PDB file of C-alpha atoms in Angstrom:
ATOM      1  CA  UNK Y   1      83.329 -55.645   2.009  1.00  0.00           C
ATOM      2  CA  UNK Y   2      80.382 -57.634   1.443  1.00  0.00           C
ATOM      3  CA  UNK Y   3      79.159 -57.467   4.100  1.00  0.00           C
ATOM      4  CA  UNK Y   4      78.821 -53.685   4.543  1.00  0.00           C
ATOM      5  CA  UNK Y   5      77.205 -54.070   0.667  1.00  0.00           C
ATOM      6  CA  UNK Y   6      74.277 -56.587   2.767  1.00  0.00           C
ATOM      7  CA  UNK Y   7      74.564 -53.973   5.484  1.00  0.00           C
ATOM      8  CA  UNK Y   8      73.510 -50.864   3.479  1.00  0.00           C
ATOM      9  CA  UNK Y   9      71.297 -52.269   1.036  1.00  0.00           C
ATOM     10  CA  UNK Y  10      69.176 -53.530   4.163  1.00  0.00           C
ATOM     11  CA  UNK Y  11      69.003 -50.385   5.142  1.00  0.00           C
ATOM     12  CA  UNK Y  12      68.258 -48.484   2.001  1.00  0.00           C
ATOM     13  CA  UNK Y  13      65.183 -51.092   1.889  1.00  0.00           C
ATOM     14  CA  UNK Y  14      64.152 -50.134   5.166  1.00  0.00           C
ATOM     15  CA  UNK Y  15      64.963 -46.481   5.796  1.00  0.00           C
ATOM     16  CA  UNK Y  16      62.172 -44.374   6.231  1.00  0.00           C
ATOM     17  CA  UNK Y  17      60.723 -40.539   5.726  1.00  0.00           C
ATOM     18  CA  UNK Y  18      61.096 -38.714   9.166  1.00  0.00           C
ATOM     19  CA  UNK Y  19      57.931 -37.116   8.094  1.00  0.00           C
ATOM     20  CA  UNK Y  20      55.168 -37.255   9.892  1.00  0.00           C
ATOM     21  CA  UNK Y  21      52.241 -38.512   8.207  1.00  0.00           C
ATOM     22  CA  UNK Y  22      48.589 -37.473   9.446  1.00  0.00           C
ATOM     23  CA  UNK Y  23      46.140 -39.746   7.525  1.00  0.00           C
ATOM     24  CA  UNK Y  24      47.495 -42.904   8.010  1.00  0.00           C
ATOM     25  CA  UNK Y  25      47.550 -44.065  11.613  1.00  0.00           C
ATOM     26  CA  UNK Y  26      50.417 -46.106  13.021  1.00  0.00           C
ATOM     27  CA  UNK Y  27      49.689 -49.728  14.632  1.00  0.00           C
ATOM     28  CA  UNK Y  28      52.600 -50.321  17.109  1.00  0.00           C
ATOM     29  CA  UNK Y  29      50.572 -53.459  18.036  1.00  0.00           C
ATOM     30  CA  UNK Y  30      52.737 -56.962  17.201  1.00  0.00           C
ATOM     31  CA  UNK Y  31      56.331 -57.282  16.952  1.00  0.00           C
ATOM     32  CA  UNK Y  32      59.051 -54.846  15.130  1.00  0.00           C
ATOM     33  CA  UNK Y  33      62.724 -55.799  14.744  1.00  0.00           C
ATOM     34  CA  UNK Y  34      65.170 -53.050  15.762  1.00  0.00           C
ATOM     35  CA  UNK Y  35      66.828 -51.457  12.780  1.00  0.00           C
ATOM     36  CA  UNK Y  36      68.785 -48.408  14.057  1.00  0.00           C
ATOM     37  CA  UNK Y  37      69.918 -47.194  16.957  1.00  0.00           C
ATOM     38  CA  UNK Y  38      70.287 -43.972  17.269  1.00  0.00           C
ATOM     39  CA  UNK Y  39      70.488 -43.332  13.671  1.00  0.00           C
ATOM     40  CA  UNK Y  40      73.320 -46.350  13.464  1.00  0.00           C
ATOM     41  CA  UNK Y  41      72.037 -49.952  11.773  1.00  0.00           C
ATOM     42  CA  UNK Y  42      72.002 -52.729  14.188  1.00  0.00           C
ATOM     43  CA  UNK Y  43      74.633 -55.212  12.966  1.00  0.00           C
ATOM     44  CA  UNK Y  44      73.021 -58.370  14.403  1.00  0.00           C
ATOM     45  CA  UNK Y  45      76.086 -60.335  13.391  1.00  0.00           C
ATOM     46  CA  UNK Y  46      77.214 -58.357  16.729  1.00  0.00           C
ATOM     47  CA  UNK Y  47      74.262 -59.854  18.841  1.00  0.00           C
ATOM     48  CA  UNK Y  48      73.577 -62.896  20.030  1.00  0.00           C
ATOM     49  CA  UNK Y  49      69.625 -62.140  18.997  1.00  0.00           C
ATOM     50  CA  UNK Y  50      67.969 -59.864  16.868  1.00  0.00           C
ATOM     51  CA  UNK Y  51      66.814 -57.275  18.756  1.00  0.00           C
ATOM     52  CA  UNK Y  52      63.352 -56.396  18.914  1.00  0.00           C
ATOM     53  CA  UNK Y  53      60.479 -54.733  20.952  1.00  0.00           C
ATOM     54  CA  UNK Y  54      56.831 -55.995  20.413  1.00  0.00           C
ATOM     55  CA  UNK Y  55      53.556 -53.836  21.916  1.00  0.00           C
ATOM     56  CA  UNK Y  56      50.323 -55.165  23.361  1.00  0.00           C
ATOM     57  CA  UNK Y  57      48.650 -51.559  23.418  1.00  0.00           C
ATOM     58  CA  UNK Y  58      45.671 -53.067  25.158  1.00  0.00           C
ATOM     59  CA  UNK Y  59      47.362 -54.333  27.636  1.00  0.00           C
ATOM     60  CA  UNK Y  60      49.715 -51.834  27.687  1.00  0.00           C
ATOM     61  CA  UNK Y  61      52.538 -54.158  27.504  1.00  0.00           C
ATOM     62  CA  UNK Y  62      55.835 -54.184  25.505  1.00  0.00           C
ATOM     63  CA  UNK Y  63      58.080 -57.286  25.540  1.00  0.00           C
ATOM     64  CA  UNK Y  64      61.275 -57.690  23.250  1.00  0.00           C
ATOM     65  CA  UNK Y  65      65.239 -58.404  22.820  1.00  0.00           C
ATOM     66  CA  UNK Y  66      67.568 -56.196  23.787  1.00  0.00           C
ATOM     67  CA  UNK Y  67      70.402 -58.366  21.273  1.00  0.00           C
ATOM     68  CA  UNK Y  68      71.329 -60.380  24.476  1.00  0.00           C
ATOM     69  CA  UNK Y  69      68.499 -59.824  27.444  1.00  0.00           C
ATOM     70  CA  UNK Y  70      64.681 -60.122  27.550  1.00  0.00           C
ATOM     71  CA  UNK Y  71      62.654 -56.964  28.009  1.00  0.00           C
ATOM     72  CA  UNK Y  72      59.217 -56.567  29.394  1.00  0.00           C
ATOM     73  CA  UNK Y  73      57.466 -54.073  30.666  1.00  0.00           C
ATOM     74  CA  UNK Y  74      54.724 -51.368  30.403  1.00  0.00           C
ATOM     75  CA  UNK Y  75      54.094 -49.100  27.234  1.00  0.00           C
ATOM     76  CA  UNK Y  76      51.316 -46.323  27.820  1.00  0.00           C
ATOM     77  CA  UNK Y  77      50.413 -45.327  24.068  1.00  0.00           C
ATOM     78  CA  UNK Y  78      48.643 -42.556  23.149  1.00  0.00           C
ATOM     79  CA  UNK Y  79      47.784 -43.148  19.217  1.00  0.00           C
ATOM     80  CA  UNK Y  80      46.056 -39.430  18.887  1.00  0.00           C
ATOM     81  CA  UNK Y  81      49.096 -37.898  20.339  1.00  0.00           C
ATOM     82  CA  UNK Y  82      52.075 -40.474  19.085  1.00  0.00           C
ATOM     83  CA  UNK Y  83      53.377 -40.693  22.574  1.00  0.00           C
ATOM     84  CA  UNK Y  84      54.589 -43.520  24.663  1.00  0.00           C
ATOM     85  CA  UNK Y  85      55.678 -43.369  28.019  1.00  0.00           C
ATOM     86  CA  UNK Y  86      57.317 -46.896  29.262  1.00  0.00           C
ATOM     87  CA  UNK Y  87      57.432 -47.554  33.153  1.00  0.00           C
ATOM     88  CA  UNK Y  88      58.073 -50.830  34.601  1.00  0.00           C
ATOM     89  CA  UNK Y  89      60.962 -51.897  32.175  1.00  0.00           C
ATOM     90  CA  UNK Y  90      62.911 -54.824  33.312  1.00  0.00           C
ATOM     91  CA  UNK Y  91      65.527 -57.313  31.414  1.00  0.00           C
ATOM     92  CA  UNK Y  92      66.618 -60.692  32.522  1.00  0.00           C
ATOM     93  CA  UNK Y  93      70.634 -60.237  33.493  1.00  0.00           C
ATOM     94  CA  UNK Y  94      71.915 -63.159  31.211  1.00  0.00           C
ATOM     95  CA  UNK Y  95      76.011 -62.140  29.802  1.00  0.00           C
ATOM     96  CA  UNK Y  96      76.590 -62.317  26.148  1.00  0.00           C
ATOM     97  CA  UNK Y  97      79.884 -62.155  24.684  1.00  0.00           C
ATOM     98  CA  UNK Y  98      78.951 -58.662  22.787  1.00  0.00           C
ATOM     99  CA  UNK Y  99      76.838 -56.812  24.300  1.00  0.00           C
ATOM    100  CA  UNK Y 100      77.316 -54.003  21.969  1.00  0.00           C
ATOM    101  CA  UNK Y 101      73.965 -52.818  21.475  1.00  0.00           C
ATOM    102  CA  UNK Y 102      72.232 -53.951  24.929  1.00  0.00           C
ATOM    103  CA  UNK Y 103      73.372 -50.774  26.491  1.00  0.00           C
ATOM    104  CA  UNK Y 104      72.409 -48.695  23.423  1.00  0.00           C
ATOM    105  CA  UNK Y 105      68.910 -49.998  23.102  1.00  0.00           C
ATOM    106  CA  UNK Y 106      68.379 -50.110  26.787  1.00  0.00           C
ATOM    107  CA  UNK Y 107      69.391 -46.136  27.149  1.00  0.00           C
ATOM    108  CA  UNK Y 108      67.399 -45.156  23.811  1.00  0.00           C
ATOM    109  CA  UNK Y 109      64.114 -46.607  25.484  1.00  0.00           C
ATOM    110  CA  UNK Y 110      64.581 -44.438  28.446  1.00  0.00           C
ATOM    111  CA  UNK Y 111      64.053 -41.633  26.532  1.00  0.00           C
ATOM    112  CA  UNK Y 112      61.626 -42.321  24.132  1.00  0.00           C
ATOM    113  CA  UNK Y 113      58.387 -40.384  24.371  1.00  0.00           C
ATOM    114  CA  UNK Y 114      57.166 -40.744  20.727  1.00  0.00           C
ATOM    115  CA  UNK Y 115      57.147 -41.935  17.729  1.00  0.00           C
ATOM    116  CA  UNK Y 116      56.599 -41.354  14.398  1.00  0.00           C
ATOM    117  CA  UNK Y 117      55.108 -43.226  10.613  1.00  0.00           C
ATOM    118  CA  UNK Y 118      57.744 -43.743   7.959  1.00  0.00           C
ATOM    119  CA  UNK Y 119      57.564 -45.510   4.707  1.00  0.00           C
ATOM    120  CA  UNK Y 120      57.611 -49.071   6.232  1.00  0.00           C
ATOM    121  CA  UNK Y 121      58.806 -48.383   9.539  1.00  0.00           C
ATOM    122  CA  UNK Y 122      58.492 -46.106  12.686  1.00  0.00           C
ATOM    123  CA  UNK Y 123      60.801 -44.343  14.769  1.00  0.00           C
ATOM    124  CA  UNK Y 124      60.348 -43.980  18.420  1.00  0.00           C
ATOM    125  CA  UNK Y 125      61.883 -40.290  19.349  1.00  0.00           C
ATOM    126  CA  UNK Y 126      63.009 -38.594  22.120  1.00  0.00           C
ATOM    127  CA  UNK Y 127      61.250 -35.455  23.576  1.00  0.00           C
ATOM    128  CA  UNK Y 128      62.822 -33.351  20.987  1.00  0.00           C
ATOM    129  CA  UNK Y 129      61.141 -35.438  18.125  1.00  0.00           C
ATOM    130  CA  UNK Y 130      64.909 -37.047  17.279  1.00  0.00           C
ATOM    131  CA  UNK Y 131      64.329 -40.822  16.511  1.00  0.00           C
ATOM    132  CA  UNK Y 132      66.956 -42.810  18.868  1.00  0.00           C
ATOM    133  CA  UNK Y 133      65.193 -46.140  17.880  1.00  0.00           C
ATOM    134  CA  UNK Y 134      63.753 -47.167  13.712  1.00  0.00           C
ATOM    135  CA  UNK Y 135      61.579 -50.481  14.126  1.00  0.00           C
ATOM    136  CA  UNK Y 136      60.877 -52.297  11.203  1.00  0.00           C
ATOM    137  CA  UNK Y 137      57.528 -54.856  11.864  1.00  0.00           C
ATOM    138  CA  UNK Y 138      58.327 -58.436  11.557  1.00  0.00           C
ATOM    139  CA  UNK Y 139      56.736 -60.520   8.884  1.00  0.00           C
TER     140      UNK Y 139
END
């Protein structure tokens, strides 16, 4: 039980507004921890890492955890238009005794094409503006 008490109040503290805000500009640059996928919270007692993605939009680069596997690849942003269109995604192949959310992360990044400001976070969304991953940004 107390643990689902940790598990909602972190994400009371970091849900967001699916609103989309026009004066402030979203950074995706630097790293963001993985809070929900596809609107459920990442229990990273079930991972064997937290799972993150990180963007170099200059390079147009995106690295990250998947909970068990590396990610790296290329991230095309377009910061006037919120889109993102990832090509070149790999993972190193490594087998972790739960690899709950791999396979959930790995098929919400194939069909992200946006994303979106929150209050704290952003969510990447799919090409019917539904967020299928919330990214917090690392401190």
């Amino acid at each position: 039980m107390k643990k689902i008490s940790i598990i909602a109040a972190a994400i009371a503290l970091c849900s967001c507004s699916a609103t989309k805000t026009t004066d402030a500009a979203v950074d995706l640059n630097g790293e963001w921890d993985i809070v929900t996928v596809d609107g459920t919270a990442v229990d990273t007692t079930k991972t064997e890492f937290r799972p993150t993605l990180g963007f170099e939009t200059a390079k147009d680069n995106v690295f990250g955890c998947a909970g068990c596997n590396s990610i790296n690849g290329k991230a095309k942003v377009d910061a006037a238009k919120q889109t993102i269109s990832f090509s070149e995604i790999g993972t190193t192949l490594m087998l972790c005794a739960n690899m709950e959310y791999e396979q959930q992360i790995l098929k919400a990044l194939e069909s992200v094409k946006g994303y979106k400001a929150g209050k704290g976070c952003v969510e990447l969304t799919n090409g019917s503006g539904k967020a299928v991953l919330q990214l917090k940004k690392k401190q």
